Short mmCIF file of C-alpha atoms in Angstrom, two decimals:
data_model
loop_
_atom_site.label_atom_id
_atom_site.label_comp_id
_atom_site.label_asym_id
_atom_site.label_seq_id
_atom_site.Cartn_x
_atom_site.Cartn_y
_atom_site.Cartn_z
CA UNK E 1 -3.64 -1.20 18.44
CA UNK E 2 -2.81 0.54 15.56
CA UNK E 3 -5.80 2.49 13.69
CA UNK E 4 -6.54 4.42 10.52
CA UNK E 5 -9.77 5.68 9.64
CA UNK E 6 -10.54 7.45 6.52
CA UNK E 7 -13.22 9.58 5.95
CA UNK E 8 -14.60 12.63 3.40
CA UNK E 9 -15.02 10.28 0.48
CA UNK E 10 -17.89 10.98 -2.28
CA UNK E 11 -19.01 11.81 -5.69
CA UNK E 12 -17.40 15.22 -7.44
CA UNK E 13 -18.19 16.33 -10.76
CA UNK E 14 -14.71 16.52 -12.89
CA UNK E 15 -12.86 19.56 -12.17
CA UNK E 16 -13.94 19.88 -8.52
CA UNK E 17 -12.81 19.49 -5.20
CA UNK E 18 -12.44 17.07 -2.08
CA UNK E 19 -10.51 16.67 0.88
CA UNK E 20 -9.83 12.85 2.38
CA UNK E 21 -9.01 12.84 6.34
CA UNK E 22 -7.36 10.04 7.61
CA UNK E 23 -7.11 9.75 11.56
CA UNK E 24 -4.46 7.97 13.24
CA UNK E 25 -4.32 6.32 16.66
CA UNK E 26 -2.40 3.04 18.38
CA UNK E 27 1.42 4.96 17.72
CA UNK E 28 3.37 7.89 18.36
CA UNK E 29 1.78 9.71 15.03
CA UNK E 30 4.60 12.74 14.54
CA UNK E 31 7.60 9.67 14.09
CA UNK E 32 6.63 8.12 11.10
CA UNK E 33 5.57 9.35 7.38
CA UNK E 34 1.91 8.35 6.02
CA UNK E 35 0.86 7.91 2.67
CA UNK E 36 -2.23 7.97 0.44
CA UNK E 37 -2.56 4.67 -1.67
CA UNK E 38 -5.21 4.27 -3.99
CA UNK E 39 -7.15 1.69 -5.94
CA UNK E 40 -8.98 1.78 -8.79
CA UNK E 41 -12.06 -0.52 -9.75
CA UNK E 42 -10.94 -3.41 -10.46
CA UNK E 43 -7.32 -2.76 -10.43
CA UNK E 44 -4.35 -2.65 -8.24
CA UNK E 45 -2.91 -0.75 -5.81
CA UNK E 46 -0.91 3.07 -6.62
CA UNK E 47 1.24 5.02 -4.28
CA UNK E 48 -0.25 8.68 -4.38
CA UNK E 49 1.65 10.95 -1.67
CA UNK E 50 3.89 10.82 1.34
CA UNK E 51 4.18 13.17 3.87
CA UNK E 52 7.05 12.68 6.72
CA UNK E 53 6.83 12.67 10.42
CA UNK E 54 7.79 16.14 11.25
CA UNK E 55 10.34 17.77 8.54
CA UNK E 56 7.76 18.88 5.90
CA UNK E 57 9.41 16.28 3.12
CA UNK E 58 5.98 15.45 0.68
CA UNK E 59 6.67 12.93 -2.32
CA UNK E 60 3.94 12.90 -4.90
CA UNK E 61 3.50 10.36 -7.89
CA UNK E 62 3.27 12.71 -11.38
CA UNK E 63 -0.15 12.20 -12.17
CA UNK E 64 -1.45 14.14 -8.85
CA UNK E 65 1.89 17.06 -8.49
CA UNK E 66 -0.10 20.22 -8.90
CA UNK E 67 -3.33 18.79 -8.39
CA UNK E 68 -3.57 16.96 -4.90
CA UNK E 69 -1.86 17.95 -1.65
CA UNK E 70 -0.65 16.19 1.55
CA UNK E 71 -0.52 17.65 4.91
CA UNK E 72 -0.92 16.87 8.23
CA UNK E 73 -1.79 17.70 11.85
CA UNK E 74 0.68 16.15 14.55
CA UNK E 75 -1.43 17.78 17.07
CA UNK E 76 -4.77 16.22 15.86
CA UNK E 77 -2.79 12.85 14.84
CA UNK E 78 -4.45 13.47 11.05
CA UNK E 79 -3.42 13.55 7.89
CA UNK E 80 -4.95 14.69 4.94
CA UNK E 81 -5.23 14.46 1.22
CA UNK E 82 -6.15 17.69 -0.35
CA UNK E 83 -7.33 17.43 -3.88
CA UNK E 84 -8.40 19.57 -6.65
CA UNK E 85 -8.63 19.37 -10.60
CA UNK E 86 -10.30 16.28 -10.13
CA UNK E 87 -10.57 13.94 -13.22
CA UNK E 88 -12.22 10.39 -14.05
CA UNK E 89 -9.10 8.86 -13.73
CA UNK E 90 -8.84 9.80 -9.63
CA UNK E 91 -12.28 7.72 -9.14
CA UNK E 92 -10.45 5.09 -6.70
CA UNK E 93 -10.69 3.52 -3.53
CA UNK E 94 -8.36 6.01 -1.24
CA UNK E 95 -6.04 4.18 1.49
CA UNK E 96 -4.22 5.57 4.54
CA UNK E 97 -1.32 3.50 5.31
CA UNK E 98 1.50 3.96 7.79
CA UNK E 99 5.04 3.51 6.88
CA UNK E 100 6.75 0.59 8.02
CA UNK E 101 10.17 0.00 10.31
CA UNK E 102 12.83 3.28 9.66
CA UNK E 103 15.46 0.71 9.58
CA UNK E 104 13.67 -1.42 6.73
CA UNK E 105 13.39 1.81 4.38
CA UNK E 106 15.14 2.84 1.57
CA UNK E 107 14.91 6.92 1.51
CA UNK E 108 11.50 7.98 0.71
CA UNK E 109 10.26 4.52 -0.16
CA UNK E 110 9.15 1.77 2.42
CA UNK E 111 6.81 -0.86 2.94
CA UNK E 112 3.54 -0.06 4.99
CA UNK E 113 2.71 -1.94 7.85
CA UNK E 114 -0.83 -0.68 8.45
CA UNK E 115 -3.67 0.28 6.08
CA UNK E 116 -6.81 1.76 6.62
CA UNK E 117 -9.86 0.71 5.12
CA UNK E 118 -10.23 3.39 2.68
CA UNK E 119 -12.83 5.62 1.03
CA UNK E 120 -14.43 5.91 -2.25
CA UNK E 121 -13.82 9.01 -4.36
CA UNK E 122 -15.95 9.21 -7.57
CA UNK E 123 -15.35 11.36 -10.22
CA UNK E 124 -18.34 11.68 -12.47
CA UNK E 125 -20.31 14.41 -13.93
CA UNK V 1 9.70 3.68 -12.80
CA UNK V 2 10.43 -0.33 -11.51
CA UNK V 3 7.88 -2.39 -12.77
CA UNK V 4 6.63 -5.70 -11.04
CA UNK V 5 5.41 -8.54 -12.35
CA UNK V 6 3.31 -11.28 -10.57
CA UNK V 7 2.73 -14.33 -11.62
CA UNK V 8 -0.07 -15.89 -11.82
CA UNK V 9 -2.45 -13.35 -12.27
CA UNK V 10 -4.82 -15.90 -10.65
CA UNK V 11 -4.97 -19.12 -9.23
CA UNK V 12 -7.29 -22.00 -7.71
CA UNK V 13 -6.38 -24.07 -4.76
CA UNK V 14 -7.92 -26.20 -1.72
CA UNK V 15 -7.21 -25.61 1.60
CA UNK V 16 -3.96 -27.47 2.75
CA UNK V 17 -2.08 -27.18 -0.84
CA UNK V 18 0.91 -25.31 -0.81
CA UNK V 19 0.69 -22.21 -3.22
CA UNK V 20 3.41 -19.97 -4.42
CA UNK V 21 3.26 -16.92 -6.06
CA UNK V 22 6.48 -15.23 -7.71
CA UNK V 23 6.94 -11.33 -8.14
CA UNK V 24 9.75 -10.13 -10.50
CA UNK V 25 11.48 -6.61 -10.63
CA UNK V 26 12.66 -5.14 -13.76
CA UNK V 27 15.60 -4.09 -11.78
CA UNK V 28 17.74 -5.14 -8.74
CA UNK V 29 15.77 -4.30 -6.08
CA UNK V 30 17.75 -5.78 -3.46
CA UNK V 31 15.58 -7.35 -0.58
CA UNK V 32 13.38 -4.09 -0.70
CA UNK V 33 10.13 -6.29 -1.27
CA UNK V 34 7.04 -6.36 0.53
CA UNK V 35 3.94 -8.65 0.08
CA UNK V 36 0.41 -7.12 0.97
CA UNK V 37 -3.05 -9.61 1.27
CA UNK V 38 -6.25 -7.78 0.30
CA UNK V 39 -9.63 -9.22 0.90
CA UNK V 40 -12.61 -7.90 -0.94
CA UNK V 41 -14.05 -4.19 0.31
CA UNK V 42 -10.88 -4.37 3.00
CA UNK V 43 -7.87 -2.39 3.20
CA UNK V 44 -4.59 -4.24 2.68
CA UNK V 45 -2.48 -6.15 4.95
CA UNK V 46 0.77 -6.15 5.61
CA UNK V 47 2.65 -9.72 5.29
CA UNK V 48 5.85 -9.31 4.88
CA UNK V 49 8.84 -6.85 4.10
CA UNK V 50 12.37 -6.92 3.72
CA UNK V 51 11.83 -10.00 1.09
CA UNK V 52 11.13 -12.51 4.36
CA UNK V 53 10.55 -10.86 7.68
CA UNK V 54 7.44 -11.60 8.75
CA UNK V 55 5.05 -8.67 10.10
CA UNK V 56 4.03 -9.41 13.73
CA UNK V 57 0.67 -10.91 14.08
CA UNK V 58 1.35 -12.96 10.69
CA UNK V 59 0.70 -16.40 10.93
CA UNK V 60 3.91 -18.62 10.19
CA UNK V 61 2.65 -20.59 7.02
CA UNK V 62 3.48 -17.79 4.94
CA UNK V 63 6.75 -16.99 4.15
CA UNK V 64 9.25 -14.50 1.50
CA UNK V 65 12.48 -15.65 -0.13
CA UNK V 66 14.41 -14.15 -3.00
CA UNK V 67 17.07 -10.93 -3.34
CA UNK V 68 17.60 -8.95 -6.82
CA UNK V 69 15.23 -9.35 -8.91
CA UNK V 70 13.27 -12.43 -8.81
CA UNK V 71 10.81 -12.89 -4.81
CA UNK V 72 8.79 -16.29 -3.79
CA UNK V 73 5.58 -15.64 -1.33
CA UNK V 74 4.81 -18.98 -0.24
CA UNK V 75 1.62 -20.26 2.29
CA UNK V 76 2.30 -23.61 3.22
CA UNK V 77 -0.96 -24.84 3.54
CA UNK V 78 -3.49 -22.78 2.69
CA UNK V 79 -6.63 -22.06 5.20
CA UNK V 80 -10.06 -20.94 4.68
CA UNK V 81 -9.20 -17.33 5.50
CA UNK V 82 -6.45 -17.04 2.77
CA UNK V 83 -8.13 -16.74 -0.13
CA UNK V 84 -7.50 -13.24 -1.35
CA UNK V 85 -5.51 -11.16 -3.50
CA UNK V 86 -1.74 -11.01 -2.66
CA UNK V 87 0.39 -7.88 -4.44
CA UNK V 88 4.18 -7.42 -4.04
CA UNK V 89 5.56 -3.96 -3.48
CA UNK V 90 8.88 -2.89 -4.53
CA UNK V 91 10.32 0.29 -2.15
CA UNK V 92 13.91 0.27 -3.55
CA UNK V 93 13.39 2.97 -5.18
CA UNK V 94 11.07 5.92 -6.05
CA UNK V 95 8.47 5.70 -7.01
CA UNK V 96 7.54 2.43 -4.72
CA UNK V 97 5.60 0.67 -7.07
CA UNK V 98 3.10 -2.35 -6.61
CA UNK V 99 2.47 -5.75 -8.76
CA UNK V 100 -0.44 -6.60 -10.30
CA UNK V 101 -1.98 -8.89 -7.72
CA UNK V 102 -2.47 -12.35 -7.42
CA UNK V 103 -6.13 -14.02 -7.28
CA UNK V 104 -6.18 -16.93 -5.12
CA UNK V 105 -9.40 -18.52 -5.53
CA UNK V 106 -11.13 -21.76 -3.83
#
Protein backbone atom coordinates (compact mmCIF):
# COMPACT_ATOMS: atom_id res chain seq x y z
CA UNK A 1 0.00 0.00 0.00
CA UNK A 2 1.12 3.10 -1.08
CA UNK A 3 2.02 5.81 1.75
CA UNK A 4 2.97 9.45 2.17
CA UNK A 5 3.41 11.06 5.33
CA UNK A 6 4.22 14.62 5.76
CA UNK A 7 5.66 16.09 8.56
CA UNK A 8 7.72 19.52 9.86
CA UNK A 9 4.71 21.74 9.43
CA UNK A 10 4.22 24.96 11.84
CA UNK A 11 4.00 28.59 12.44
CA UNK A 12 7.13 30.94 11.01
CA UNK A 13 7.26 34.51 11.34
CA UNK A 14 7.53 36.12 7.59
CA UNK A 15 10.93 35.97 6.32
CA UNK A 16 11.92 32.72 8.06
CA UNK A 17 12.54 29.29 7.50
CA UNK A 18 11.03 25.63 7.37
CA UNK A 19 11.69 22.43 5.96
CA UNK A 20 8.52 19.89 5.05
CA UNK A 21 9.59 15.99 4.95
CA UNK A 22 7.51 13.82 3.21
CA UNK A 23 8.22 9.94 3.63
CA UNK A 24 7.38 7.50 1.10
CA UNK A 25 6.64 3.78 1.35
CA UNK A 26 4.25 1.01 -0.66
CA UNK A 27 6.59 1.61 -4.24
CA UNK A 28 9.88 1.51 -5.64
CA UNK A 29 10.55 5.38 -4.43
CA UNK A 30 13.82 6.26 -6.86
CA UNK A 31 11.30 5.47 -10.28
CA UNK A 32 8.94 8.05 -10.07
CA UNK A 33 9.04 12.07 -9.54
CA UNK A 34 7.12 13.61 -6.34
CA UNK A 35 5.72 16.84 -5.97
CA UNK A 36 4.71 19.41 -3.35
CA UNK A 37 1.00 20.60 -3.84
CA UNK A 38 -0.40 23.08 -1.72
CA UNK A 39 -3.66 24.53 -0.52
CA UNK A 40 -4.58 27.52 0.77
CA UNK A 41 -7.53 28.26 3.29
CA UNK A 42 -10.28 28.02 1.69
CA UNK A 43 -9.02 27.67 -1.75
CA UNK A 44 -7.87 25.19 -4.24
CA UNK A 45 -5.23 23.18 -4.96
CA UNK A 46 -1.42 24.68 -6.54
CA UNK A 47 1.37 22.66 -7.96
CA UNK A 48 4.59 23.93 -6.04
CA UNK A 49 7.73 21.67 -7.11
CA UNK A 50 8.72 18.46 -8.78
CA UNK A 51 11.62 16.63 -8.29
CA UNK A 52 12.33 13.38 -10.65
CA UNK A 53 13.15 9.87 -9.78
CA UNK A 54 16.84 9.86 -10.11
CA UNK A 55 18.19 12.53 -12.86
CA UNK A 56 18.18 15.69 -10.66
CA UNK A 57 15.32 17.43 -13.12
CA UNK A 58 13.35 20.02 -10.32
CA UNK A 59 10.34 22.12 -11.85
CA UNK A 60 9.22 24.95 -9.66
CA UNK A 61 6.01 27.20 -10.09
CA UNK A 62 7.39 31.18 -10.18
CA UNK A 63 6.11 32.28 -7.05
CA UNK A 64 8.53 29.80 -4.94
CA UNK A 65 11.99 29.76 -7.74
CA UNK A 66 14.57 31.26 -5.45
CA UNK A 67 12.76 30.84 -2.41
CA UNK A 68 11.79 27.06 -1.79
CA UNK A 69 13.82 23.98 -2.75
CA UNK A 70 13.11 20.30 -3.60
CA UNK A 71 15.33 17.46 -2.93
CA UNK A 72 15.30 14.14 -2.05
CA UNK A 73 16.80 11.02 -0.46
CA UNK A 74 16.40 7.69 -2.59
CA UNK A 75 18.19 6.00 0.14
CA UNK A 76 15.83 7.22 2.97
CA UNK A 77 12.71 7.02 0.41
CA UNK A 78 12.11 11.04 1.43
CA UNK A 79 11.61 13.93 -0.12
CA UNK A 80 11.74 17.26 1.00
CA UNK A 81 10.57 20.79 0.58
CA UNK A 82 13.13 23.26 1.63
CA UNK A 83 11.83 26.73 2.12
CA UNK A 84 13.03 30.09 2.95
CA UNK A 85 11.86 33.83 2.45
CA UNK A 86 8.73 32.80 3.75
CA UNK A 87 5.71 35.18 3.15
CA UNK A 88 1.83 35.26 4.14
CA UNK A 89 0.99 34.12 0.96
CA UNK A 90 2.91 30.42 1.55
CA UNK A 91 0.44 29.88 4.72
CA UNK A 92 -1.17 26.61 3.02
CA UNK A 93 -1.95 23.20 3.61
CA UNK A 94 1.38 21.35 2.07
CA UNK A 95 0.67 17.94 0.05
CA UNK A 96 3.05 15.14 -1.00
CA UNK A 97 1.76 13.46 -3.97
CA UNK A 98 3.28 10.83 -6.21
CA UNK A 99 3.25 11.08 -9.89
CA UNK A 100 1.04 8.99 -11.74
CA UNK A 101 1.61 6.18 -14.75
CA UNK A 102 5.05 7.29 -17.02
CA UNK A 103 3.03 6.33 -19.94
CA UNK A 104 0.01 8.74 -18.98
CA UNK A 105 2.48 11.88 -18.71
CA UNK A 106 3.10 14.59 -20.77
CA UNK A 107 6.95 15.75 -20.01
CA UNK A 108 7.18 17.27 -16.69
CA UNK A 109 3.44 17.36 -16.09
CA UNK A 110 1.24 14.31 -14.92
CA UNK A 111 -1.55 13.45 -12.89
CA UNK A 112 -0.87 12.16 -9.24
CA UNK A 113 -2.13 9.04 -8.17
CA UNK A 114 -1.40 9.29 -4.44
CA UNK A 115 -1.53 12.20 -1.97
CA UNK A 116 -0.54 12.50 1.39
CA UNK A 117 -2.44 14.08 3.96
CA UNK A 118 -0.52 17.17 4.24
CA UNK A 119 0.76 19.70 6.78
CA UNK A 120 -0.02 23.12 7.79
CA UNK A 121 2.55 25.86 7.24
CA UNK A 122 1.60 29.28 8.77
CA UNK A 123 3.13 32.30 8.01
CA UNK A 124 2.38 34.94 10.56
CA UNK A 125 4.29 37.32 12.59
CA UNK B 1 -0.47 29.28 -17.90
CA UNK B 2 -3.86 26.89 -18.92
CA UNK B 3 -6.57 27.90 -16.93
CA UNK B 4 -9.54 25.55 -15.85
CA UNK B 5 -12.78 26.22 -15.27
CA UNK B 6 -15.34 24.08 -13.27
CA UNK B 7 -18.61 24.37 -13.30
CA UNK B 8 -20.62 24.53 -10.81
CA UNK B 9 -18.73 25.96 -8.24
CA UNK B 10 -21.18 24.07 -5.98
CA UNK B 11 -23.95 21.89 -6.01
CA UNK B 12 -26.75 20.00 -3.85
CA UNK B 13 -27.86 16.51 -4.50
CA UNK B 14 -29.44 13.26 -2.73
CA UNK B 15 -27.97 10.15 -2.76
CA UNK B 16 -28.90 8.11 -5.97
CA UNK B 17 -29.15 11.36 -8.41
CA UNK B 18 -26.83 11.41 -11.07
CA UNK B 19 -24.49 14.55 -10.87
CA UNK B 20 -22.16 15.91 -13.44
CA UNK B 21 -19.66 18.31 -13.17
CA UNK B 22 -17.88 19.88 -16.38
CA UNK B 23 -14.18 21.26 -16.39
CA UNK B 24 -13.10 23.44 -19.38
CA UNK B 25 -9.47 24.25 -20.62
CA UNK B 26 -8.60 27.46 -22.13
CA UNK B 27 -6.62 25.44 -24.51
CA UNK B 28 -6.52 21.97 -26.19
CA UNK B 29 -5.43 19.92 -23.70
CA UNK B 30 -5.88 16.76 -25.35
CA UNK B 31 -7.07 13.89 -22.94
CA UNK B 32 -4.37 15.17 -20.38
CA UNK B 33 -7.16 15.58 -17.60
CA UNK B 34 -7.35 14.28 -14.28
CA UNK B 35 -10.18 14.53 -11.64
CA UNK B 36 -9.12 14.57 -7.84
CA UNK B 37 -12.03 14.10 -4.75
CA UNK B 38 -11.06 15.95 -1.55
CA UNK B 39 -12.89 15.46 1.66
CA UNK B 40 -12.58 17.98 4.41
CA UNK B 41 -8.99 17.96 6.54
CA UNK B 42 -7.97 14.91 3.90
CA UNK B 43 -5.51 14.82 1.26
CA UNK B 44 -6.83 14.39 -2.27
CA UNK B 45 -7.75 11.42 -4.18
CA UNK B 46 -7.02 10.35 -7.24
CA UNK B 47 -10.18 9.45 -9.61
CA UNK B 48 -9.33 9.51 -12.74
CA UNK B 49 -6.64 10.48 -15.47
CA UNK B 50 -6.19 10.34 -18.98
CA UNK B 51 -9.85 12.12 -19.33
CA UNK B 52 -11.59 8.43 -18.41
CA UNK B 53 -9.33 5.78 -17.03
CA UNK B 54 -10.32 4.99 -13.91
CA UNK B 55 -7.62 4.80 -10.95
CA UNK B 56 -7.63 1.28 -9.41
CA UNK B 57 -9.57 1.01 -6.26
CA UNK B 58 -12.21 3.62 -7.81
CA UNK B 59 -15.56 2.58 -7.59
CA UNK B 60 -17.30 2.25 -11.15
CA UNK B 61 -20.15 4.93 -10.74
CA UNK B 62 -17.83 7.54 -11.55
CA UNK B 63 -16.69 8.05 -14.77
CA UNK B 64 -14.51 10.90 -17.35
CA UNK B 65 -15.43 11.71 -20.94
CA UNK B 66 -14.35 14.58 -23.13
CA UNK B 67 -10.89 15.38 -25.36
CA UNK B 68 -9.73 19.15 -26.23
CA UNK B 69 -11.02 21.37 -24.34
CA UNK B 70 -14.29 20.73 -22.82
CA UNK B 71 -14.20 17.13 -19.78
CA UNK B 72 -17.56 15.54 -18.08
CA UNK B 73 -16.90 13.80 -14.42
CA UNK B 74 -19.97 11.99 -13.93
CA UNK B 75 -21.14 9.68 -10.53
CA UNK B 76 -24.01 7.82 -11.48
CA UNK B 77 -25.67 7.64 -8.41
CA UNK B 78 -24.35 9.34 -5.82
CA UNK B 79 -23.61 7.57 -2.21
CA UNK B 80 -23.26 8.83 1.19
CA UNK B 81 -19.47 8.88 0.98
CA UNK B 82 -19.37 11.18 -2.15
CA UNK B 83 -20.06 14.27 -0.99
CA UNK B 84 -16.90 16.26 -1.36
CA UNK B 85 -15.07 18.59 -3.40
CA UNK B 86 -14.08 17.30 -6.90
CA UNK B 87 -11.14 19.54 -8.88
CA UNK B 88 -9.94 18.75 -12.45
CA UNK B 89 -6.27 18.93 -13.23
CA UNK B 90 -4.91 19.76 -16.51
CA UNK B 91 -1.05 18.13 -17.07
CA UNK B 92 -0.78 18.96 -20.82
CA UNK B 93 1.31 21.31 -20.24
CA UNK B 94 3.53 23.23 -17.74
CA UNK B 95 2.63 24.45 -15.41
CA UNK B 96 -0.11 21.53 -14.53
CA UNK B 97 -2.69 23.57 -13.29
CA UNK B 98 -5.90 22.69 -11.17
CA UNK B 99 -9.77 23.94 -11.39
CA UNK B 100 -11.46 25.58 -8.94
CA UNK B 101 -13.30 22.72 -7.29
CA UNK B 102 -16.61 21.60 -7.21
CA UNK B 103 -18.82 21.53 -3.85
CA UNK B 104 -21.08 18.71 -3.81
CA UNK B 105 -23.26 19.12 -0.95
CA UNK B 106 -26.26 16.89 0.61
Amino acid sequence: EVQLLESGGGLVQPGGSLRLSCAASGFTFRHFAMSWVRQAPGKGLEWVATISGSDGRIYYTDSVKGRFTIFRDNSEDTVYLQMSSLRAEDTAVYFCAKRGDPNHCSGPTCYFDYWGQGTLLTVSS
Amino acid sequence: DIQMTQSPSSLSASVGDRVTITCRASQDINNYLAWVQQKPGKGPKSLIYAASTLQSGVPSRFSGSGSGTDFTLTISSLQPEDFATYYCQQYHSHPQTFGRGTKVEI
